[in-house]
PDB file of C-alpha atoms in Angstrom:
ATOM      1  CA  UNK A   1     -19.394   3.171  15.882  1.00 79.00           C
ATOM      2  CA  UNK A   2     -18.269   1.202  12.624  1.00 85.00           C
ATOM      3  CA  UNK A   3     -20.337   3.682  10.446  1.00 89.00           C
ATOM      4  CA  UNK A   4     -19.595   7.053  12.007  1.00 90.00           C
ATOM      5  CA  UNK A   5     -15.713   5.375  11.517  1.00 92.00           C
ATOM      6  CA  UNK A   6     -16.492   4.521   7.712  1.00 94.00           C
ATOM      7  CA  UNK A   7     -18.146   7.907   7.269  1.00 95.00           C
ATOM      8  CA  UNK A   8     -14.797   9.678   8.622  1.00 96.00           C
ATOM      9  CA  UNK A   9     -12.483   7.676   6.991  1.00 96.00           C
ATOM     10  CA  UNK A  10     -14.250   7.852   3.581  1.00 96.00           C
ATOM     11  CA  UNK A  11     -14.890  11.907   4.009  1.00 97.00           C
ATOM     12  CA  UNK A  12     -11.244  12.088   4.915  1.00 97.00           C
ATOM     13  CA  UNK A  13     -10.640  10.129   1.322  1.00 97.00           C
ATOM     14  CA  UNK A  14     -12.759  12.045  -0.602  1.00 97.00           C
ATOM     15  CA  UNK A  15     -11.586  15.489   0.757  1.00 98.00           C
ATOM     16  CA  UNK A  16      -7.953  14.832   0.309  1.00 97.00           C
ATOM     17  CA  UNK A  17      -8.950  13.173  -3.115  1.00 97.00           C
ATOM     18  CA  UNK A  18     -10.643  16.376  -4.126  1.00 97.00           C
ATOM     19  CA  UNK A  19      -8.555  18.774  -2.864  1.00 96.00           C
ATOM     20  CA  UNK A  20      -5.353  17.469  -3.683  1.00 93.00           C
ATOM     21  CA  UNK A  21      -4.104  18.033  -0.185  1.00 94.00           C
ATOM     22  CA  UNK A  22      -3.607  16.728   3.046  1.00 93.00           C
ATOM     23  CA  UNK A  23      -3.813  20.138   4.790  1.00 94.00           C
ATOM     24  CA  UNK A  24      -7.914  19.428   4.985  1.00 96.00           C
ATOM     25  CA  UNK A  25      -8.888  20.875   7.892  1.00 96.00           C
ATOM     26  CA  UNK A  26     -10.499  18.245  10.970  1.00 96.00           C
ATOM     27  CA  UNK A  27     -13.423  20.448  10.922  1.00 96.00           C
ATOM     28  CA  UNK A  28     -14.086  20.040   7.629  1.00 97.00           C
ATOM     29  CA  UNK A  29     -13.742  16.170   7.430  1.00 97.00           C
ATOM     30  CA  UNK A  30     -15.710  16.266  10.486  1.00 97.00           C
ATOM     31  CA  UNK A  31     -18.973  18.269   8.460  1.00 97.00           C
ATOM     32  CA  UNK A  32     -18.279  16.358   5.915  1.00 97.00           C
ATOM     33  CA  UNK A  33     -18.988  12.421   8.036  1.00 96.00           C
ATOM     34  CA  UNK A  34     -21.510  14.267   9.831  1.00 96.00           C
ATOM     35  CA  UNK A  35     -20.154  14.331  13.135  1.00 95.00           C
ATOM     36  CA  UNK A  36     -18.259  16.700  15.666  1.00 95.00           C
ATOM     37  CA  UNK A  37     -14.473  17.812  15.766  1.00 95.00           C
ATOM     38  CA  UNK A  38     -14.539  16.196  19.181  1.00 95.00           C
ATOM     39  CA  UNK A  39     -15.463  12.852  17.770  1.00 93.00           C
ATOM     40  CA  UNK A  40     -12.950  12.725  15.456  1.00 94.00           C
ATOM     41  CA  UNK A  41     -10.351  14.039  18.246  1.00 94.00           C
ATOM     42  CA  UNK A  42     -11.255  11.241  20.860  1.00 92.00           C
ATOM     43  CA  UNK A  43     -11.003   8.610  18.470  1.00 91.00           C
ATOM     44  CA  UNK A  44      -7.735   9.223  16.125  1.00 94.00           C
ATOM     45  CA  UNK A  45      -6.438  12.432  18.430  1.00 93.00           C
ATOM     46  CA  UNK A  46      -5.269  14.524  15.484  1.00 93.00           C
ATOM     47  CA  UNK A  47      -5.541  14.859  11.218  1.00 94.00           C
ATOM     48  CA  UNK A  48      -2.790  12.762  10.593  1.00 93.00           C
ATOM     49  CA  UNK A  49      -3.498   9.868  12.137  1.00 93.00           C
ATOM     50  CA  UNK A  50      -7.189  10.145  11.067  1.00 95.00           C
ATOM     51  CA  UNK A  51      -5.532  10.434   7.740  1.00 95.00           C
ATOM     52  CA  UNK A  52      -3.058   7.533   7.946  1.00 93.00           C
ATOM     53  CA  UNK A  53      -6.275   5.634   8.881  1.00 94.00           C
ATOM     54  CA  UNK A  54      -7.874   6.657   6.245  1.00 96.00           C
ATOM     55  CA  UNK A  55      -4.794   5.401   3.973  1.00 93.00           C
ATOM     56  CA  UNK A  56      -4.636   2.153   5.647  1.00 90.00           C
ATOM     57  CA  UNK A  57      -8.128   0.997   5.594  1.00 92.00           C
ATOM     58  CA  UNK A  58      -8.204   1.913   1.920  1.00 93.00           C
ATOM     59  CA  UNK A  59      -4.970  -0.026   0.850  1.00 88.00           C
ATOM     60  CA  UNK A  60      -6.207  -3.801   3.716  1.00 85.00           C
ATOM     61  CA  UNK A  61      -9.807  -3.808   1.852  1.00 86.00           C
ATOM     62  CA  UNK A  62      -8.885  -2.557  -1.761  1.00 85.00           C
ATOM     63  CA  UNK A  63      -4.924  -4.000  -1.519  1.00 80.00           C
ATOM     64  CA  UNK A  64      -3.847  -6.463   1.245  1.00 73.00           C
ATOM     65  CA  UNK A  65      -7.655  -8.465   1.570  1.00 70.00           C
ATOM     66  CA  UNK A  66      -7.388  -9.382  -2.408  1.00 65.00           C
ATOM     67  CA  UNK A  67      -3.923 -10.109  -2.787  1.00 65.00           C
ATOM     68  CA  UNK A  68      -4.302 -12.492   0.188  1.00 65.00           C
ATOM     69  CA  UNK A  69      -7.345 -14.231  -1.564  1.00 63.00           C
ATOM     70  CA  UNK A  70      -5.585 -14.174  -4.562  1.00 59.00           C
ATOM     71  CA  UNK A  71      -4.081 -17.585  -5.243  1.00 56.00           C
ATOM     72  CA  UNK A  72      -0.757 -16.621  -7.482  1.00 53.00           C
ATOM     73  CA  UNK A  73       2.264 -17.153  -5.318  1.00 48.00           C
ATOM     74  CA  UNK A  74       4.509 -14.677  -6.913  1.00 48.00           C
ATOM     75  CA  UNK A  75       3.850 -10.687  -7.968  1.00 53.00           C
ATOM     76  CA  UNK A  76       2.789 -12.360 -11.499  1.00 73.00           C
ATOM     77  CA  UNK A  77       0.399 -10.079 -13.974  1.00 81.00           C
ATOM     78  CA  UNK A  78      -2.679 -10.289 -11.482  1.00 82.00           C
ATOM     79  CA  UNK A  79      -1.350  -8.913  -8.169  1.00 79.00           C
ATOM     80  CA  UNK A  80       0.950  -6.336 -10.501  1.00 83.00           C
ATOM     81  CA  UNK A  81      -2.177  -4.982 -12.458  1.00 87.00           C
ATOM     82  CA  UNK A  82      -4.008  -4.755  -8.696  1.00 85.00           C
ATOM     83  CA  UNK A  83      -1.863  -2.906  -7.118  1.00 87.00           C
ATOM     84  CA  UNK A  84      -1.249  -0.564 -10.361  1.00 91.00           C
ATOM     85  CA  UNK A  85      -4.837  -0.352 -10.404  1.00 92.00           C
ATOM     86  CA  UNK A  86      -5.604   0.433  -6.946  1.00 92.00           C
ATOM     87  CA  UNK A  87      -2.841   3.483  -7.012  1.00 94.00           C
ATOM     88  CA  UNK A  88      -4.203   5.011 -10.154  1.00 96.00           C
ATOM     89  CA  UNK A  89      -7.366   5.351  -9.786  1.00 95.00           C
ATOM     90  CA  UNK A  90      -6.464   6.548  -5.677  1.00 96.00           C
ATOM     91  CA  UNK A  91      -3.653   8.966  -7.210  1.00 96.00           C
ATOM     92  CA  UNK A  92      -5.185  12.466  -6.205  1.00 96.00           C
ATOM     93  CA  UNK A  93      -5.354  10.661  -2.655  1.00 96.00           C
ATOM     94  CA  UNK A  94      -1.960   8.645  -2.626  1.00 95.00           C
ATOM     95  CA  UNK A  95      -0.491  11.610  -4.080  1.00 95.00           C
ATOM     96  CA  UNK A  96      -1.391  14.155  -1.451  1.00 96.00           C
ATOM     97  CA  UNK A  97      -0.458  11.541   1.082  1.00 95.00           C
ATOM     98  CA  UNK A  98       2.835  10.745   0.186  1.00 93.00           C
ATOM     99  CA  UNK A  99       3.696  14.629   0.231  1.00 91.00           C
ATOM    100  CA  UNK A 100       2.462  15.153   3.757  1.00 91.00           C
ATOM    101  CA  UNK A 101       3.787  14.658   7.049  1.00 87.00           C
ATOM    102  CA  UNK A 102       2.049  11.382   7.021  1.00 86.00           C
ATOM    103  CA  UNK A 103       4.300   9.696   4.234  1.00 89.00           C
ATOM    104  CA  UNK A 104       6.659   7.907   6.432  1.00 89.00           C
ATOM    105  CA  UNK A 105       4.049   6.351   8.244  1.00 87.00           C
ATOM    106  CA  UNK A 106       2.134   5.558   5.600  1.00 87.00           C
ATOM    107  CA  UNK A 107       4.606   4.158   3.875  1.00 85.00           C
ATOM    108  CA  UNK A 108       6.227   1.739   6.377  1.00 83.00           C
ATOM    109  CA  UNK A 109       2.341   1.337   7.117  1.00 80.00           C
ATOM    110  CA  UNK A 110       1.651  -0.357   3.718  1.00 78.00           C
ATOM    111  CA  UNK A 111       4.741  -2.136   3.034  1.00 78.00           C
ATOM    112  CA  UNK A 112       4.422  -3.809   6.552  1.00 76.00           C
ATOM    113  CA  UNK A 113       1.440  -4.590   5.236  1.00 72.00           C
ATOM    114  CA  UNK A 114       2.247  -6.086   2.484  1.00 69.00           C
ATOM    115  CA  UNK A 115       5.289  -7.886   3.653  1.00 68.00           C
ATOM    116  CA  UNK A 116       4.620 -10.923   4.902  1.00 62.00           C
ATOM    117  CA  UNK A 117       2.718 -11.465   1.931  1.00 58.00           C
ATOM    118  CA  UNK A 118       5.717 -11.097  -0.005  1.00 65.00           C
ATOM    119  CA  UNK A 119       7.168 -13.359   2.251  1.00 63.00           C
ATOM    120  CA  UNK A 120       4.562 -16.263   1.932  1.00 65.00           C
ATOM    121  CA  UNK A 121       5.371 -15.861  -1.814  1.00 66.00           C
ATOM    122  CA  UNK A 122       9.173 -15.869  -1.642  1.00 66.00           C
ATOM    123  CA  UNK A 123       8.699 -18.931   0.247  1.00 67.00           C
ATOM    124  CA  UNK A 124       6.031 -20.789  -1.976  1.00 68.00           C
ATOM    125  CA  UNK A 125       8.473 -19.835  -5.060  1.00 68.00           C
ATOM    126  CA  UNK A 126      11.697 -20.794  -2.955  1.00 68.00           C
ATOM    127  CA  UNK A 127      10.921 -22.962   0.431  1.00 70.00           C
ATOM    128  CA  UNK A 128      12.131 -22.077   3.569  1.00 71.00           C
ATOM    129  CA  UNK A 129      15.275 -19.270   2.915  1.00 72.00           C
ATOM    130  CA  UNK A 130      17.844 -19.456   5.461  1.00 71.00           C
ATOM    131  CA  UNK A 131      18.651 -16.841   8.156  1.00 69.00           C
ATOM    132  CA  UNK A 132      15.425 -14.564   7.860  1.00 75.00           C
ATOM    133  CA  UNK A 133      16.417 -13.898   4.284  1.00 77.00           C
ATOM    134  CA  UNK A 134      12.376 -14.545   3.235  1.00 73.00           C
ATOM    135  CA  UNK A 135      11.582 -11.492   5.903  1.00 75.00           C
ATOM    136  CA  UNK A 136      14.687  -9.330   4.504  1.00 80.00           C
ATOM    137  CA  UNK A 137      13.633 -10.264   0.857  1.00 79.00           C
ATOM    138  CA  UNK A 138      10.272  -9.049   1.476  1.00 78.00           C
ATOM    139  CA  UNK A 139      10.812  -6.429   3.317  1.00 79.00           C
ATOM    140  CA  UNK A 140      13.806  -5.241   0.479  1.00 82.00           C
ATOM    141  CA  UNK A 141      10.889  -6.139  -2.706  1.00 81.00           C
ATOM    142  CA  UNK A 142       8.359  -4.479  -1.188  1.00 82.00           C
ATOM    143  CA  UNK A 143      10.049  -1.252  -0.090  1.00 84.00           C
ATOM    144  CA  UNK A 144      11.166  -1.155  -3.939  1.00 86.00           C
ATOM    145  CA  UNK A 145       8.043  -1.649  -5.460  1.00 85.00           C
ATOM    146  CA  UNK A 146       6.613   0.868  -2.741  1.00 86.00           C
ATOM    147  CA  UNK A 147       9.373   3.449  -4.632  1.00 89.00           C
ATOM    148  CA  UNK A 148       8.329   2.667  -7.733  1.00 91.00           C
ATOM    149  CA  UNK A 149       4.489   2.985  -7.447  1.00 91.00           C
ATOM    150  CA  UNK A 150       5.412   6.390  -5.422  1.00 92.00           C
ATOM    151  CA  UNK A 151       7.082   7.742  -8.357  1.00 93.00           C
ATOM    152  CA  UNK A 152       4.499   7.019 -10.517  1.00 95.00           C
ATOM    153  CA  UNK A 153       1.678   8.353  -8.701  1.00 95.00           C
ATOM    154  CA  UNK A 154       3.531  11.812  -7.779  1.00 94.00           C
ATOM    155  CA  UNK A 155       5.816  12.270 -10.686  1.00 94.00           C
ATOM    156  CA  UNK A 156       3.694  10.550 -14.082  1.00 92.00           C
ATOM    157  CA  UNK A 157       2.102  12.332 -16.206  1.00 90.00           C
ATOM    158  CA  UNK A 158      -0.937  12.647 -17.536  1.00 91.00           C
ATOM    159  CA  UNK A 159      -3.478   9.287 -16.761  1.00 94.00           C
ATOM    160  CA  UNK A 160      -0.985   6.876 -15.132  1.00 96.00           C
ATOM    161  CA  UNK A 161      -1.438   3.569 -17.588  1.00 97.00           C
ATOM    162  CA  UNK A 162      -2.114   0.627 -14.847  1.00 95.00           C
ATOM    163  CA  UNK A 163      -1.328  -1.983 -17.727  1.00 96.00           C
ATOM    164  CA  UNK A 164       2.418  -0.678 -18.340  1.00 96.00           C
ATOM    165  CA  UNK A 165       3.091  -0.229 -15.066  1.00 95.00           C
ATOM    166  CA  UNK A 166       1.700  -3.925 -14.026  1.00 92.00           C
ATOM    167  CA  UNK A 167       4.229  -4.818 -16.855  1.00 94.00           C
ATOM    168  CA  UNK A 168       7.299  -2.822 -15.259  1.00 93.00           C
ATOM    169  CA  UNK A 169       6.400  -4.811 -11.833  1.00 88.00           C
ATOM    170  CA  UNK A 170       6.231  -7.888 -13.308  1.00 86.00           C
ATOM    171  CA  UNK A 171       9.699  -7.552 -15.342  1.00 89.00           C
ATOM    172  CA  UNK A 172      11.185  -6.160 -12.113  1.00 86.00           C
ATOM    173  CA  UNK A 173       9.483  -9.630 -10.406  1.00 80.00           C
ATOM    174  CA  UNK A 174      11.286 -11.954 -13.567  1.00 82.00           C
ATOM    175  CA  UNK A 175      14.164 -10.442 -12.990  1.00 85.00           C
ATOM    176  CA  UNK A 176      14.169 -11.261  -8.995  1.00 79.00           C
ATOM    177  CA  UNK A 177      13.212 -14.510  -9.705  1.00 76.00           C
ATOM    178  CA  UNK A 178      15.838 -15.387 -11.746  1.00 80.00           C
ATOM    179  CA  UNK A 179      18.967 -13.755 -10.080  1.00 79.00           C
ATOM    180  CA  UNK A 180      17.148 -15.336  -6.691  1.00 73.00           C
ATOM    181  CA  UNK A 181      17.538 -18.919  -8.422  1.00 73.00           C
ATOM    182  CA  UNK A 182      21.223 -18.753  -8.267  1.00 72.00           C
ATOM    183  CA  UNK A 183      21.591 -17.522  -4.451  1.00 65.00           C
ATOM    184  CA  UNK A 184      23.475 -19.467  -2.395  1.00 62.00           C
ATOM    185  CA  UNK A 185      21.095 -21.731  -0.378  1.00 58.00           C
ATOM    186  CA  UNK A 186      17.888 -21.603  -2.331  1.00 55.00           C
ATOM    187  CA  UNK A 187      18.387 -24.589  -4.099  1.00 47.00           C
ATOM    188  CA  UNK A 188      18.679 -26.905  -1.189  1.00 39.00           C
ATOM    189  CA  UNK A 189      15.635 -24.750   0.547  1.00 41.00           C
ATOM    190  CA  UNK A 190      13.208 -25.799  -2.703  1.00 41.00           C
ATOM    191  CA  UNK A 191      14.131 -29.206  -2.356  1.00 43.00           C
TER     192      UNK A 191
END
C-alpha cells in the first residue's frame, strides 16, 4: 500500500513537473506508478485530489518535517533559504499547481500547514500573545509569504535565485519583528 501510494504520488509529481500542467490525465499517472485507473480512483476518487496529495506530501517531507526539526525560532536565513529552495527547484510542479483548480486547496493546504509553526515561533520570539493574536499572526505571515513565493514561482523569470528571495523573506521577517515589538501587549507577554 505505502509504495503503490509513493509510486502515484511521485508519477503524479513528475508528470505535472514535466508537462507543465495539471490537466495530466489519471490514466496516464496511473501507467506511469504502474497500477490501474481504478486504483487510483478508490483511493483519492478523482485527479485533483490525487494531485493535492501529491502537493502535500511533497511540501510535510521536503517543507513542514525540516522546518519543525529545525531549531531557529523565527523565519531567520535557514528556514527562508528552505522554503525558497524547496519552491525553485519544484517550480514546473508548484507552478502548474497553483494555476489549476487545485490552487485553493493547495494553498490553504500548505499554509495550514505551516501555521502553527509560525505560531510556535511568534510565541518563542514573543510569549504567549493575547486573544489568539499568535494563531491570527500566523495565519496573516504565512498567507503573505504563501503570496509572495506564488508570485515568484508563476511570474519570475528566468532561474528563480533561492538566495535573493531567502533575503526578501527574511527582510519581510525583520520588519515584522520589529513593528511586532511595539504592539500593544507583547511586552508584558515576553516577560
Amino acid at each position: 500500500m505505502r509504495r503503490t501510494r509513493a509510486a502515484l504520488l511521485g508519477a503524479a509529481v513528475a508528470l505535472v513537473s514535466e508537462r507543465g500542467t495539471a490537466n495530466v490525465p489519471v490514466s496516464d499517472i496511473a501507467d506511469a506508478a504502474g497500477v490501474s485507473r481504478q486504483l487510483v480512483y478508490l483511493h483519492y476518487g478523482d485527479r485533483d485530489r490525487l494531485l493535492l496529495e501529491a502537493a502535500l506530501d511533497l511540501a510535510r517531507r521536503e517543507l513542514a518535517e525540516p522546518w519543525q526539526a529545525a531549531p531557529e525560532t523565527a523565519i531567520g536565513r535557514g528556514r527562508a533559504l528552505a522554503i525558497s529552495r524547496h519552491f525553485a527547484a519544484h517550480r514546473a510542479f508548484y507552478g502548474a499547481m497553483f494555476n489549476s483548480a487545485s490552487a485553493f486547496a493547495l494553498n490553504r493546504e500548505v499554509s495550514g500547514l505551516l501555521s502553527p509553526l509560525r505560531s510556535e515561533s511568534m510565541r518563542a520570539r514573543f510569549g504567549v500573545l493575547p486573544d489568539q493574536l499568535d494563531a491570527d499572526l500566523a495565519a496573516f505571515i504565512t498567507g503573505g509569504i504563501g503570496a509572495v513565493i506564488y508570485l515568484w514561482v508563476t511570474e519570475g523569470e528566468g532561474p528563480l535565485d533561492a538566495e535573493a528571495m531567502a533575503d526578501r523573506l527574511v527582510a519581510v521577517g525583520d520588519l515584522l519583528n520589529a513593528a511586532l515589538e511595539h504592539l500593544p501587549g507583547v511586552a508584558r507577554a515576553a516577560e
